[in-house]
């Protein structure tokens, strides 16, 4: 394409690192994504993993724990799909010249506090919704 050769040495280093991680039972893909994705995107992934661990280890019944994990995955998938759809809608609105976001509000520190409270409420909702009695 541009005449530059592939960085084979880096590919080899990555392959060796993946083999070493696999030997120590560390998921190579999760490790690689953790190295590649910026920290502001990794923190929500870490929080989601912690919530999943919490709700799937609260019962002595392994079947109930598995059902809770599946219910949590289903709820999270719905939130991801809804967020993607709203992102598309927001982009269309902005393309059309309509921007409902007040830039002065975003500069206010209270907007950050409000978003943190909303995030904590969302985490609480995930725990509440998945820890409830799962019918199966």
Coordinates of C-alpha atoms in Angstrom, one line a residue:
X1 CA 0.0 0.0 0.0
X2 CA 2.6 2.6 1.0
X3 CA 5.7 0.5 0.5
X4 CA 6.5 0.1 4.2
X5 CA 7.1 -3.5 5.4
X6 CA 5.1 -4.9 8.3
X7 CA 6.6 -4.6 11.7
X8 CA 7.4 -8.4 12.1
X9 CA 9.5 -7.9 15.2
X10 CA 6.6 -6.3 17.0
X11 CA 4.3 -9.0 15.9
X12 CA 6.7 -11.7 17.2
X13 CA 7.0 -9.9 20.5
X14 CA 3.2 -9.7 20.8
X15 CA 2.9 -13.4 20.0
X16 CA 5.6 -14.4 22.6
X17 CA 3.9 -12.1 25.2
X18 CA 0.5 -13.8 24.4
X19 CA 2.0 -17.3 24.9
X20 CA 3.6 -16.2 28.2
X21 CA 0.4 -14.7 29.4
X22 CA -1.6 -17.8 28.5
X23 CA 1.0 -19.9 30.4
X24 CA 0.2 -17.9 33.5
X25 CA -3.6 -18.1 32.9
X26 CA -3.9 -14.4 32.1
X27 CA -6.3 -13.8 29.2
X28 CA -4.1 -12.3 26.5
X29 CA -6.9 -10.5 24.8
X30 CA -8.1 -8.8 28.0
X31 CA -4.5 -7.8 28.8
X32 CA -3.9 -6.4 25.3
X33 CA -7.1 -4.4 25.4
X34 CA -6.1 -3.1 28.8
X35 CA -2.8 -1.9 27.3
X36 CA -4.5 -0.4 24.2
X37 CA -7.7 1.2 25.4
X38 CA -7.3 4.6 27.2
X39 CA -7.8 4.7 31.0
X40 CA -11.0 6.7 30.7
X41 CA -12.6 3.7 28.8
X42 CA -10.9 1.1 31.0
X43 CA -12.3 2.3 34.3
X44 CA -16.0 1.6 33.3
X45 CA -14.9 -1.9 32.1
X46 CA -13.2 -2.5 35.5
X47 CA -16.3 -1.3 37.3
X48 CA -18.5 -3.5 35.2
X49 CA -16.3 -6.5 35.9
X50 CA -16.5 -5.7 39.6
X51 CA -20.3 -5.5 39.6
X52 CA -20.4 -8.8 37.6
X53 CA -18.1 -10.5 40.2
X54 CA -20.2 -9.1 43.0
X55 CA -23.6 -10.3 41.8
X56 CA -22.4 -13.7 40.6
X57 CA -20.7 -14.6 43.9
X58 CA -23.4 -13.6 46.4
X59 CA -25.3 -17.0 46.4
X60 CA -24.1 -20.4 47.3
X61 CA -26.2 -21.8 44.4
X62 CA -24.0 -21.8 41.3
X63 CA -27.0 -22.0 39.0
X64 CA -28.5 -18.8 40.5
X65 CA -25.2 -17.0 40.2
X66 CA -25.0 -18.0 36.5
X67 CA -28.5 -16.8 35.9
X68 CA -27.7 -13.5 37.6
X69 CA -24.7 -13.1 35.4
X70 CA -26.7 -13.8 32.2
X71 CA -29.4 -11.4 33.3
X72 CA -26.8 -8.7 34.0
X73 CA -25.3 -9.3 30.5
X74 CA -28.7 -8.9 28.9
X75 CA -29.4 -5.7 30.8
X76 CA -25.9 -4.3 29.9
X77 CA -26.4 -5.2 26.3
X78 CA -29.6 -3.3 26.2
X79 CA -27.9 -0.3 27.7
X80 CA -25.1 -0.5 25.1
X81 CA -27.6 -0.8 22.2
X82 CA -29.7 2.1 23.6
X83 CA -26.6 4.2 24.0
X84 CA -25.5 3.5 20.5
X85 CA -29.0 4.4 19.1
X86 CA -29.0 7.7 21.1
X87 CA -25.5 8.5 19.8
X88 CA -26.8 8.2 16.3
X89 CA -29.8 10.3 17.1
X90 CA -27.6 12.9 18.8
X91 CA -25.3 13.0 15.8
X92 CA -28.3 13.5 13.4
X93 CA -29.7 16.3 15.6
X94 CA -26.3 18.1 15.7
X95 CA -26.0 17.6 11.9
X96 CA -29.4 19.3 11.6
X97 CA -28.2 22.2 13.6
X98 CA -29.9 21.4 16.9
X99 CA -27.6 21.1 20.0
X100 CA -29.5 20.9 23.3
X101 CA -26.3 20.8 25.4
X102 CA -25.6 24.0 27.3
X103 CA -21.8 24.5 27.1
X104 CA -21.8 26.7 30.2
X105 CA -23.4 23.8 32.2
X106 CA -20.6 21.5 31.0
X107 CA -18.0 23.9 32.4
X108 CA -19.7 23.9 35.8
X109 CA -18.2 21.4 38.3
X110 CA -21.8 20.5 39.4
X111 CA -22.2 18.8 36.0
X112 CA -19.4 16.5 36.9
X113 CA -20.9 15.7 40.3
X114 CA -24.3 15.1 38.7
X115 CA -22.8 12.7 36.2
X116 CA -21.0 10.9 39.0
X117 CA -24.2 10.5 41.0
X118 CA -26.0 9.3 37.8
X119 CA -23.2 6.7 37.3
X120 CA -23.4 5.5 40.9
X121 CA -27.2 5.2 40.5
X122 CA -26.7 3.2 37.3
X123 CA -24.3 0.8 39.1
X124 CA -26.9 0.5 41.9
X125 CA -29.6 -0.3 39.4
X126 CA -27.5 -3.1 37.8
X127 CA -26.9 -4.6 41.2
X128 CA -30.5 -4.4 42.3
X129 CA -31.8 -5.7 38.9
X130 CA -29.5 -8.7 38.8
X131 CA -29.5 -9.7 42.4
X132 CA -33.2 -10.0 42.5
X133 CA -34.7 -13.5 42.5
X134 CA -34.0 -15.0 39.1
X135 CA -36.8 -17.2 37.7
X136 CA -35.5 -20.0 35.6

